[in-house]
Short mmCIF file of C-alpha atoms in Angstrom, two decimals:
data_model
loop_
_atom_site.label_atom_id
_atom_site.label_comp_id
_atom_site.label_asym_id
_atom_site.label_seq_id
_atom_site.Cartn_x
_atom_site.Cartn_y
_atom_site.Cartn_z
CA UNK N 1 44.11 101.31 86.65
CA UNK N 2 47.34 102.42 88.53
CA UNK N 3 50.04 104.78 86.33
CA UNK N 4 53.46 104.57 86.60
CA UNK N 5 54.93 107.81 86.74
CA UNK N 6 57.86 107.12 84.53
CA UNK N 7 55.45 106.17 81.55
CA UNK N 8 56.67 108.51 78.52
CA UNK N 9 54.46 111.29 77.73
CA UNK N 10 53.49 109.89 74.38
CA UNK N 11 52.37 106.86 75.93
CA UNK N 12 50.07 108.32 78.71
CA UNK N 13 48.62 110.40 75.71
CA UNK N 14 47.71 107.36 73.79
CA UNK N 15 46.31 105.47 77.13
CA UNK N 16 44.39 108.81 77.99
CA UNK N 17 43.02 109.06 74.35
CA UNK N 18 42.08 105.26 74.00
CA UNK N 19 40.37 105.41 77.27
CA UNK N 20 42.56 103.00 79.00
CA UNK N 21 43.00 105.22 81.89
CA UNK N 22 41.01 108.70 82.59
CA UNK N 23 43.53 111.88 82.49
CA UNK N 24 42.04 112.93 85.83
CA UNK N 25 43.67 109.04 87.26
CA UNK N 26 46.75 110.33 85.56
CA UNK N 27 47.01 113.58 87.59
CA UNK N 28 46.03 112.31 90.74
CA UNK N 29 48.88 109.86 90.19
CA UNK N 30 51.33 113.04 89.57
CA UNK N 31 49.93 115.04 92.30
CA UNK N 32 50.44 111.85 94.66
CA UNK N 33 54.07 111.48 93.48
CA UNK N 34 54.99 115.20 93.86
CA UNK N 35 53.72 115.17 97.45
CA UNK N 36 55.77 112.14 98.33
CA UNK N 37 58.61 113.18 96.27
CA UNK N 38 58.86 117.23 96.29
CA UNK N 39 60.10 117.37 100.12
CA UNK N 40 63.02 115.40 99.02
CA UNK N 41 63.80 117.00 96.06
CA UNK N 42 62.08 120.53 96.20
CA UNK N 43 61.34 120.84 92.62
CA UNK N 44 58.23 122.72 92.51
CA UNK N 45 57.60 126.00 94.50
CA UNK N 46 54.11 125.97 93.39
CA UNK N 47 51.65 123.18 92.96
CA UNK N 48 48.24 123.53 90.82
CA UNK N 49 46.02 121.49 92.11
CA UNK N 50 42.76 122.72 91.47
CA UNK N 51 43.43 123.55 88.11
CA UNK N 52 45.04 120.27 86.97
CA UNK N 53 42.19 118.36 88.10
CA UNK N 54 39.73 120.79 86.46
CA UNK N 55 41.75 120.47 83.07
CA UNK N 56 42.16 116.71 83.65
CA UNK N 57 38.26 116.49 83.92
CA UNK N 58 37.93 118.87 81.00
CA UNK N 59 39.54 116.08 78.76
CA UNK N 60 37.82 113.40 80.25
CA UNK N 61 34.49 114.85 79.17
CA UNK N 62 35.81 116.10 75.74
CA UNK N 63 36.56 112.55 75.60
CA UNK N 64 33.25 111.30 76.58
CA UNK N 65 31.81 113.31 73.87
CA UNK N 66 33.64 111.94 71.05
CA UNK N 67 35.89 115.25 70.62
CA UNK N 68 39.43 114.79 69.25
CA UNK N 69 41.95 115.17 71.60
CA UNK N 70 45.20 116.69 71.30
CA UNK N 71 48.62 114.77 70.88
CA UNK N 72 49.64 115.80 74.74
CA UNK N 73 45.99 114.75 76.16
CA UNK N 74 46.31 114.16 79.83
CA UNK N 75 50.24 114.56 80.04
CA UNK N 76 51.41 116.18 82.93
CA UNK N 77 53.88 119.31 82.51
CA UNK N 78 55.42 121.93 84.62
CA UNK N 79 57.35 125.21 84.13
CA UNK N 80 60.07 127.19 85.37
CA UNK N 81 58.72 129.38 87.53
CA UNK N 82 59.95 132.25 85.33
CA UNK N 83 57.38 131.27 83.05
CA UNK N 84 54.00 133.31 83.32
CA UNK N 85 51.15 131.18 85.06
CA UNK N 86 47.65 132.60 85.31
CA UNK N 87 47.05 133.23 88.85
CA UNK N 88 50.35 133.54 90.56
CA UNK N 89 53.35 135.85 90.50
CA UNK N 90 56.49 135.03 88.28
CA UNK N 91 58.89 134.68 90.99
CA UNK N 92 61.80 134.64 88.27
CA UNK N 93 63.52 132.46 91.41
CA UNK N 94 63.91 135.75 93.34
CA UNK N 95 62.32 136.97 96.80
CA UNK N 96 61.66 140.55 95.19
CA UNK N 97 59.34 139.31 92.27
CA UNK N 98 57.00 137.76 94.72
CA UNK N 99 55.47 141.16 95.12
CA UNK N 100 54.59 141.66 91.47
CA UNK N 101 50.86 140.92 90.55
CA UNK N 102 49.70 137.78 89.53
CA UNK N 103 49.95 136.78 86.23
CA UNK N 104 46.89 137.67 84.15
CA UNK N 105 47.83 134.80 81.31
CA UNK N 106 49.98 131.67 80.66
CA UNK N 107 53.50 131.94 78.83
CA UNK N 108 52.45 131.71 75.32
CA UNK N 109 54.32 127.76 75.38
CA UNK N 110 52.10 126.82 78.34
CA UNK N 111 49.44 127.96 76.34
CA UNK N 112 50.71 126.11 73.14
CA UNK N 113 51.37 122.60 75.22
CA UNK N 114 47.56 123.23 76.94
CA UNK N 115 46.25 123.32 73.67
CA UNK N 116 47.53 120.16 72.72
CA UNK N 117 46.12 118.63 75.59
CA UNK N 118 48.89 118.82 78.32
CA UNK N 119 47.89 119.84 81.97
CA UNK N 120 50.23 121.86 84.07
CA UNK N 121 51.12 120.54 87.17
CA UNK N 122 52.99 123.89 88.88
CA UNK N 123 55.82 126.15 88.84
CA UNK N 124 59.39 124.98 89.46
CA UNK N 125 62.24 125.91 91.43
CA UNK N 126 65.29 127.89 89.52
CA UNK N 127 68.32 129.98 90.36
CA UNK N 128 67.68 133.40 90.86
CA UNK N 129 66.51 135.75 88.00
CA UNK N 130 68.28 132.58 86.05
CA UNK N 131 71.65 133.29 86.68
CA UNK N 132 72.93 130.36 88.09
CA UNK N 133 74.29 126.86 86.98
CA UNK N 134 73.97 124.93 90.79
CA UNK N 135 70.19 124.50 91.38
CA UNK N 136 71.04 126.44 94.90
CA UNK N 137 68.50 129.14 95.51
CA UNK N 138 68.92 131.25 99.05
CA UNK N 139 65.32 131.96 98.92
CA UNK N 140 63.47 128.58 97.84
CA UNK N 141 66.36 126.38 99.27
CA UNK N 142 68.40 124.27 97.11
CA UNK N 143 66.92 121.99 94.69
CA UNK N 144 67.94 118.50 95.35
CA UNK N 145 69.42 116.07 92.52
CA UNK N 146 67.22 112.80 92.59
CA UNK N 147 69.74 110.70 91.67
CA UNK N 148 71.71 111.66 95.15
CA UNK N 149 69.91 114.03 97.16
CA UNK N 150 73.05 115.27 98.39
CA UNK N 151 74.22 116.68 95.18
CA UNK N 152 73.33 119.50 92.92
CA UNK N 153 70.86 119.30 90.34
CA UNK N 154 72.49 122.22 88.01
CA UNK N 155 70.68 124.88 87.04
CA UNK N 156 69.17 127.38 86.16
CA UNK N 157 66.26 125.07 85.33
CA UNK N 158 66.92 122.79 88.42
CA UNK N 159 63.29 122.40 89.24
CA UNK N 160 62.69 121.38 85.68
CA UNK N 161 65.48 118.40 85.48
CA UNK N 162 64.36 117.43 89.14
CA UNK N 163 61.00 116.92 88.33
CA UNK N 164 61.31 115.26 85.01
CA UNK N 165 64.11 113.24 86.59
CA UNK N 166 62.18 112.26 89.84
CA UNK N 167 58.77 111.18 87.51
CA UNK N 168 56.79 114.01 88.88
CA UNK N 169 56.50 115.72 85.38
CA UNK N 170 57.20 113.78 82.12
CA UNK N 171 57.63 117.16 80.20
CA UNK N 172 58.90 120.42 81.76
CA UNK N 173 59.80 123.69 80.48
CA UNK N 174 63.00 125.52 81.26
CA UNK N 175 65.20 128.11 80.20
CA UNK N 176 69.01 128.37 78.64
CA UNK N 177 70.69 131.58 78.43
CA UNK N 178 74.03 129.98 78.68
CA UNK N 179 73.55 126.37 79.69
CA UNK N 180 70.40 126.36 81.97
CA UNK N 181 68.63 123.44 80.28
CA UNK N 182 71.78 121.41 79.18
CA UNK N 183 73.22 121.44 82.56
CA UNK N 184 70.40 120.18 84.80
CA UNK N 185 69.75 117.60 81.94
CA UNK N 186 73.11 116.54 82.12
CA UNK N 187 73.40 116.20 86.16
CA UNK N 188 69.63 114.63 86.59
CA UNK N 189 70.06 112.23 84.07
CA UNK N 190 67.31 113.41 81.35
CA UNK N 191 67.00 114.92 77.48
CA UNK N 192 66.84 118.36 76.86
CA UNK N 193 66.44 120.59 74.05
CA UNK N 194 67.81 123.98 73.66
CA UNK N 195 66.29 124.93 70.21
CA UNK N 196 67.67 127.40 68.03
CA UNK N 197 67.83 130.97 69.06
CA UNK N 198 64.98 132.73 67.99
CA UNK N 199 63.23 129.67 67.33
CA UNK N 200 60.38 129.21 70.42
CA UNK N 201 58.68 132.62 71.51
CA UNK N 202 59.57 133.87 74.81
CA UNK N 203 56.27 135.80 75.34
CA UNK N 204 55.25 136.30 78.82
CA UNK N 205 58.29 134.92 80.42
CA UNK N 206 60.79 136.57 82.81
CA UNK N 207 63.95 137.70 80.75
CA UNK N 208 67.20 137.28 81.99
CA UNK N 209 69.28 137.98 78.92
CA UNK N 210 67.55 138.98 75.80
CA UNK N 211 70.35 138.63 73.13
CA UNK N 212 70.96 134.89 74.51
CA UNK N 213 67.68 133.98 76.13
CA UNK N 214 66.23 130.28 74.82
CA UNK N 215 63.76 128.52 76.11
CA UNK N 216 62.94 124.89 75.45
CA UNK N 217 61.88 121.45 76.90
CA UNK N 218 63.32 118.74 79.19
CA UNK N 219 61.89 114.87 78.98
CA UNK N 220 62.55 111.47 79.45
CA UNK N 221 62.25 110.43 76.12
CA UNK N 222 63.58 111.72 72.72
CA UNK N 223 59.91 111.15 71.16
CA UNK N 224 58.70 113.28 74.36
CA UNK N 225 61.05 115.88 73.42
CA UNK N 226 60.44 115.91 69.76
CA UNK N 227 56.30 116.01 70.55
CA UNK N 228 56.61 118.75 72.95
CA UNK N 229 58.53 121.18 70.94
CA UNK N 230 56.74 120.56 68.00
CA UNK N 231 53.79 121.43 69.39
CA UNK N 232 55.62 124.89 70.67
CA UNK N 233 56.53 125.59 67.15
CA UNK N 234 55.49 128.58 65.41
CA UNK N 235 55.24 132.04 65.05
CA UNK N 236 54.33 134.64 67.60
CA UNK N 237 54.91 138.52 66.93
CA UNK N 238 54.95 139.60 70.57
CA UNK N 239 58.59 138.34 70.92
CA UNK N 240 60.53 140.51 68.89
CA UNK N 241 63.41 137.84 69.04
CA UNK N 242 61.07 134.94 67.18
CA UNK N 243 62.10 134.18 64.12
CA UNK N 244 58.49 133.69 62.83
CA UNK N 245 59.22 130.64 60.68
CA UNK N 246 56.53 128.16 60.03
CA UNK N 247 56.18 124.93 61.97
CA UNK N 248 58.97 122.27 60.83
CA UNK N 249 58.23 119.13 62.57
CA UNK N 250 60.75 116.88 63.96
CA UNK N 251 58.79 114.07 65.39
CA UNK N 252 57.98 112.18 62.26
CA UNK N 253 61.43 112.01 61.35
CA UNK N 254 63.19 110.67 64.43
CA UNK N 255 63.51 107.13 63.16
CA UNK N 256 65.57 107.97 60.24
CA UNK N 257 68.12 107.63 63.19
CA UNK N 258 71.80 109.03 62.49
CA UNK N 259 72.02 107.05 59.40
CA UNK N 260 73.49 109.33 56.64
CA UNK N 261 74.53 112.03 59.01
CA UNK N 262 78.21 113.00 59.15
CA UNK N 263 79.22 113.29 62.94
CA UNK N 264 82.07 114.30 64.41
CA UNK N 265 83.67 114.65 67.98
CA UNK N 266 84.46 118.69 69.42
CA UNK N 267 88.09 118.78 70.26
CA UNK N 268 90.50 121.26 71.62
CA UNK N 269 88.45 123.35 73.74
CA UNK N 270 85.81 120.60 74.20
CA UNK N 271 88.53 117.64 74.53
CA UNK N 272 87.35 116.00 77.80
CA UNK N 273 91.36 114.98 78.79
CA UNK N 274 91.60 114.97 82.33
CA UNK N 275 87.92 114.92 82.97
CA UNK N 276 86.97 110.89 83.65
CA UNK N 277 83.27 111.43 83.45
CA UNK N 278 82.78 113.72 80.79
CA UNK N 279 85.27 111.58 78.78
CA UNK N 280 83.61 108.26 79.70
CA UNK N 281 80.28 109.73 78.43
CA UNK N 282 81.74 111.17 75.07
CA UNK N 283 83.47 107.92 74.49
CA UNK N 284 80.23 106.01 75.03
CA UNK N 285 78.32 108.02 72.51
CA UNK N 286 80.76 107.92 70.08
CA UNK N 287 81.44 104.58 70.10
CA UNK N 288 77.87 103.81 69.86
CA UNK N 289 78.00 106.14 66.37
CA UNK N 290 81.13 104.74 65.26
CA UNK N 291 82.15 107.98 64.97
CA UNK N 292 86.27 109.02 65.31
CA UNK N 293 86.09 112.31 63.29
CA UNK N 294 87.57 115.26 65.71
CA UNK N 295 86.91 118.78 65.09
CA UNK N 296 88.60 121.61 66.71
CA UNK N 297 85.91 124.62 67.04
CA UNK N 298 88.44 127.61 66.74
CA UNK N 299 87.05 130.23 68.65
CA UNK N 300 85.29 128.56 71.38
CA UNK N 301 87.01 130.23 74.27
CA UNK N 302 86.32 133.48 72.59
CA UNK N 303 82.31 132.55 72.32
CA UNK N 304 82.34 131.61 75.99
CA UNK N 305 84.17 134.92 77.02
CA UNK N 306 81.63 137.06 74.94
CA UNK N 307 78.29 134.94 76.23
CA UNK N 308 79.82 135.67 79.75
CA UNK N 309 80.12 139.70 78.86
CA UNK N 310 76.91 139.90 77.27
CA UNK N 311 74.69 138.46 79.85
CA UNK N 312 76.56 140.17 82.68
CA UNK N 313 75.87 143.56 80.73
CA UNK N 314 72.56 142.93 79.64
CA UNK N 315 70.78 141.20 82.93
CA UNK N 316 72.71 143.93 85.27
CA UNK N 317 71.52 146.80 83.05
CA UNK N 318 67.57 144.96 83.34
CA UNK N 319 68.34 144.57 87.21
CA UNK N 320 69.70 148.48 87.87
CA UNK N 321 66.80 149.60 89.61
CA UNK N 322 66.08 146.84 91.51
CA UNK N 323 69.97 146.33 92.42
CA UNK N 324 69.64 150.35 93.69
CA UNK N 325 66.80 149.85 95.69
CA UNK N 326 66.57 146.11 96.88
CA UNK N 327 70.38 144.82 96.84
CA UNK N 328 69.57 143.09 100.19
CA UNK N 329 66.81 141.03 98.74
CA UNK N 330 69.12 139.37 95.96
CA UNK N 331 70.77 136.14 96.47
CA UNK N 332 73.81 136.88 97.75
CA UNK N 333 75.35 134.45 95.10
CA UNK N 334 74.07 136.51 92.05
CA UNK N 335 73.96 140.00 93.59
CA UNK N 336 77.63 140.67 93.18
CA UNK N 337 77.51 139.39 89.76
CA UNK N 338 74.82 141.57 88.93
CA UNK N 339 76.45 144.88 90.51
CA UNK N 340 79.88 143.95 88.76
CA UNK N 341 78.06 143.62 85.45
CA UNK N 342 76.19 147.16 85.97
CA UNK N 343 79.38 148.51 85.62
CA UNK N 344 81.53 147.37 82.45
CA UNK N 345 82.48 149.45 79.98
CA UNK N 346 80.26 149.76 76.95
CA UNK N 347 83.20 148.76 74.46
CA UNK N 348 83.68 145.46 76.59
CA UNK N 349 80.13 144.61 75.22
CA UNK N 350 80.61 145.80 71.92
CA UNK N 351 83.53 143.74 71.26
CA UNK N 352 81.66 140.68 72.94
CA UNK N 353 78.86 141.29 69.98
CA UNK N 354 81.40 141.27 67.29
CA UNK N 355 83.28 138.36 68.30
CA UNK N 356 79.85 136.70 68.49
CA UNK N 357 78.97 137.32 64.94
CA UNK N 358 82.80 136.22 64.01
CA UNK N 359 82.72 133.01 66.02
CA UNK N 360 79.12 132.24 64.33
CA UNK N 361 80.39 132.69 60.99
CA UNK N 362 83.43 130.52 61.86
CA UNK N 363 80.63 127.56 62.43
CA UNK N 364 78.82 127.88 59.62
CA UNK N 365 82.08 127.18 57.19
CA UNK N 366 82.74 124.12 59.44
CA UNK N 367 79.28 122.71 59.29
CA UNK N 368 79.71 122.66 55.49
CA UNK N 369 81.50 119.63 56.64
CA UNK N 370 79.58 117.99 59.19
CA UNK N 371 75.92 117.75 60.29
CA UNK N 372 76.36 116.81 64.13
CA UNK N 373 78.98 117.81 66.53
CA UNK N 374 79.11 115.77 69.79
CA UNK N 375 80.55 117.39 72.80
CA UNK N 376 80.41 117.19 76.42
CA UNK N 377 77.29 118.90 78.26
CA UNK N 378 79.20 119.64 82.09
CA UNK N 379 82.53 119.27 82.89
CA UNK N 380 81.66 116.97 85.98
CA UNK N 381 78.68 114.42 87.08
CA UNK N 382 76.61 116.44 89.47
CA UNK N 383 78.90 118.33 92.33
CA UNK N 384 78.08 117.83 96.02
CA UNK N 385 75.60 120.72 97.32
CA UNK N 386 77.62 123.43 98.71
CA UNK N 387 80.44 123.02 96.98
CA UNK N 388 82.45 126.04 95.62
CA UNK N 389 85.18 124.83 93.44
CA UNK N 390 85.90 122.42 90.58
CA UNK N 391 89.01 120.62 89.43
CA UNK N 392 89.05 121.00 85.43
CA UNK N 393 92.25 119.86 83.78
CA UNK N 394 94.07 119.99 87.08
CA UNK N 395 93.27 123.20 87.99
CA UNK N 396 90.94 124.18 90.98
CA UNK N 397 88.03 127.04 89.30
CA UNK N 398 85.12 128.74 90.52
CA UNK N 399 82.43 126.05 90.49
CA UNK N 400 79.37 128.57 89.63
CA UNK N 401 81.03 130.02 86.39
CA UNK N 402 82.43 126.66 85.01
CA UNK N 403 79.80 124.41 85.25
CA UNK N 404 78.76 125.84 82.02
CA UNK N 405 81.98 125.71 80.29
CA UNK N 406 81.24 123.68 77.24
CA UNK N 407 77.45 125.25 76.86
CA UNK N 408 78.41 128.34 77.05
CA UNK N 409 80.07 128.76 73.50
CA UNK N 410 77.01 127.03 71.75
CA UNK N 411 74.33 128.99 73.48
CA UNK N 412 76.44 132.09 72.49
CA UNK N 413 75.78 131.57 69.02
CA UNK N 414 72.27 129.98 69.24
CA UNK N 415 72.81 126.86 67.96
CA UNK N 416 70.22 123.76 68.65
CA UNK N 417 71.45 121.12 71.18
CA UNK N 418 69.80 118.06 72.12
CA UNK N 419 71.60 116.49 75.34
CA UNK N 420 71.40 113.12 75.79
CA UNK N 421 71.97 111.27 79.53
CA UNK N 422 74.71 109.03 79.77
CA UNK N 423 75.46 106.52 82.75
CA UNK N 424 79.02 105.64 82.40
CA UNK N 425 78.97 105.12 86.30
CA UNK N 426 76.24 105.42 89.06
CA UNK N 427 75.25 109.13 88.34
CA UNK N 428 74.72 110.70 85.05
CA UNK N 429 76.28 112.65 82.65
CA UNK N 430 75.24 114.63 79.42
CA UNK N 431 76.32 114.94 76.14
CA UNK N 432 75.42 117.35 73.94
CA UNK N 433 74.34 116.72 70.31
CA UNK N 434 74.51 120.18 68.31
CA UNK N 435 73.29 121.34 65.18
CA UNK N 436 73.50 123.76 62.31
CA UNK N 437 70.82 126.47 63.02
CA UNK N 438 67.37 125.84 62.51
CA UNK N 439 68.36 121.98 62.00
CA UNK N 440 66.81 120.40 65.21
CA UNK N 441 65.51 117.41 63.48
CA UNK N 442 68.96 116.68 63.06
CA UNK N 443 69.80 116.21 67.00
CA UNK N 444 66.93 114.91 67.65
CA UNK N 445 67.54 112.59 65.22
CA UNK N 446 70.80 111.53 66.74
CA UNK N 447 69.49 111.62 70.38
CA UNK N 448 66.59 108.93 68.86
CA UNK N 449 69.45 106.61 67.61
CA UNK N 450 70.97 106.81 70.81
CA UNK N 451 68.22 106.13 73.03
CA UNK N 452 66.80 103.21 70.49
CA UNK N 453 70.24 101.45 71.44
CA UNK N 454 70.00 101.98 74.77
CA UNK N 455 72.93 104.45 75.11
CA UNK N 456 70.84 107.19 76.12
CA UNK N 457 68.31 106.46 78.71
CA UNK N 458 66.93 108.46 81.46
CA UNK N 459 66.77 106.03 84.17
CA UNK N 460 64.44 106.34 87.14
CA UNK N 461 66.50 107.78 90.20
CA UNK N 462 67.18 106.22 93.22
CA UNK N 463 66.23 109.29 95.46
CA UNK N 464 69.15 108.20 97.63
CA UNK N 465 70.03 110.26 100.69
CA UNK N 466 73.86 111.40 101.05
CA UNK V 1 98.61 146.26 73.90
CA UNK V 2 97.34 145.20 77.31
CA UNK V 3 95.17 147.16 79.12
CA UNK V 4 95.95 148.00 83.06
CA UNK V 5 92.63 147.41 84.86
CA UNK V 6 92.14 148.25 88.28
CA UNK V 7 88.89 146.41 89.96
CA UNK V 8 88.95 148.80 92.76
CA UNK V 9 89.30 152.21 91.13
CA UNK V 10 87.17 151.02 88.40
CA UNK V 11 84.30 150.49 90.80
CA UNK V 12 84.44 153.80 92.76
CA UNK V 13 83.94 155.92 89.60
CA UNK V 14 81.68 153.53 88.05
CA UNK V 15 79.20 153.33 91.27
CA UNK V 16 79.15 157.12 91.51
CA UNK V 17 78.42 157.55 88.14
CA UNK V 18 75.59 155.05 88.44
CA UNK V 19 74.41 155.98 91.71
CA UNK V 20 75.12 152.52 93.06
CA UNK V 21 76.81 152.56 96.01
CA UNK V 22 78.44 149.38 97.32
CA UNK V 23 78.79 148.74 100.72
CA UNK V 24 82.40 147.74 101.92
CA UNK V 25 81.28 144.33 103.15
CA UNK V 26 80.64 143.63 99.01
CA UNK V 27 83.49 145.75 97.94
CA UNK V 28 85.63 142.28 97.44
CA UNK V 29 82.88 140.25 95.83
CA UNK V 30 81.90 142.78 93.46
CA UNK V 31 85.54 143.51 92.80
CA UNK V 32 86.47 139.65 92.19
CA UNK V 33 83.75 139.83 89.47
CA UNK V 34 85.10 142.76 87.70
CA UNK V 35 88.34 141.16 87.48
CA UNK V 36 86.44 138.12 86.11
CA UNK V 37 84.80 140.36 83.28
CA UNK V 38 87.89 142.14 82.98
CA UNK V 39 90.03 138.68 81.97
CA UNK V 40 86.61 137.58 79.73
CA UNK V 41 87.17 140.87 77.78
CA UNK V 42 90.47 139.98 76.86
CA UNK V 43 90.12 137.11 75.72
CA UNK V 44 87.02 138.46 73.51
CA UNK V 45 89.62 141.03 72.08
CA UNK V 46 91.62 138.03 70.66
CA UNK V 47 89.13 137.36 68.25
CA UNK V 48 90.17 138.62 64.66
CA UNK V 49 86.82 140.56 63.71
CA UNK V 50 86.88 142.39 60.33
CA UNK V 51 87.42 145.87 61.68
CA UNK V 52 85.24 147.00 58.86
CA UNK V 53 82.17 145.29 60.13
CA UNK V 54 80.04 146.20 62.97
CA UNK V 55 77.04 143.96 63.33
CA UNK V 56 76.01 143.63 66.80
CA UNK V 57 73.12 140.85 66.24
CA UNK V 58 70.43 143.25 67.89
CA UNK V 59 66.96 142.90 66.95
CA UNK V 60 64.45 146.00 66.49
CA UNK V 61 61.85 145.63 64.41
CA UNK V 62 59.47 148.88 63.76
CA UNK V 63 55.86 147.29 64.59
CA UNK V 64 52.16 148.63 64.06
CA UNK V 65 50.53 151.38 66.06
CA UNK V 66 48.86 150.09 68.97
CA UNK V 67 44.81 150.05 68.77
CA UNK V 68 43.38 151.84 72.04
CA UNK V 69 40.87 149.74 73.76
#
């Protein structure tokens, strides 16, 4: 039986569990897809052929013995290369880290997916040390958008967006500090979930900014997103930030859809006037949901600025010794920001943390009257590779810091967000569905409703050359 | 009161204090990001935070004694 690489993960798992197809056949189909597509999109930095086939064979043997299989049995996955993967150095998009010892054990989220039957195919390209919104990486080369190979994937989980969009892995893992799951989800046209800060443990992943680092999945359907998220939940004492909450499953509630939920459109800072693609995507989503109510999120600009300062200070302090000793080995597009961040006054950082708490409290009051907030994920569709500036509301601004304009204020206070892909034109644009803390179920329910109604869809890409 | 920030002089002082030399060819780039960070810090200052509240959202939980192998 041939395998359609765009089959949703949960259906692949059903086919493997029922014996309709073997896990080995599935894995070989995806390895073949990677060998065909990766030279075009540059999503994978490491392909783990032997490991993947061995895992697949083990699943097939377990099935033949009549053993119970996990909910992701035979599903290929891939992980941004800041997740520890046994046997290879955790490069985190850098040149410097390649000299590190190989990881002795997988990241805890990879272990949990593997325990559910998923099969890791490899490590994925990313922006250096996750300080990136573009998907361009001087060491590994730019990751290319599967919908138009001349355009950016977004970052820093560039390979995650590209691999899942291109049919190389139905589920991938990314990290999101300021938007690094949501930006590539938007530009590559896939679903992404940034859970609540502290929900998923970050154990054995390479840090960027401790106060803001989140991990989460990207997928081609909401069901796959929820399935992967559910099996990754649960306490882990090795990550001090992990909230140690019990598992709160979301999959079983998806079919409730948007029914009964109070939904509003983010206005003010998030207004998409003058951004035609963002406005079109938000309009499509809000019309489908019958939403007209608008809310101004007071303080979003402050939150964005606070996230910028917190990220700049924490990440630069973390890399200070590397900056002293190996500055020439950094990507020039991240190096100068790190160098500047190492020099910021402590009071700027403390002020930013205090402002973060203030914005959080403002938003908690707002959530008394609304369950889910709609906002654009990015101000634009995928920019062209090499593009340095962006026109936003009639003003030309630097592209790198501004691709995360709409994502930064939300991750600043750790709210859960599902990003859904909308094709209002030939290229995708993501829309954020923002929920209160610990209510991933709500944003996933709305994402499911939009997908069920054909509004949000991860279309197979053209792999079109520029 | 608006702050007076000079990225070049700030860079000189801090690079010496941190033992973080910045070669001449990188000064412009670093100064540009110092200026961006300053602008962001000015936005942050507009938040009407409670002057008597100082929670920094830090997470530190003392743990248990490690068991030696």
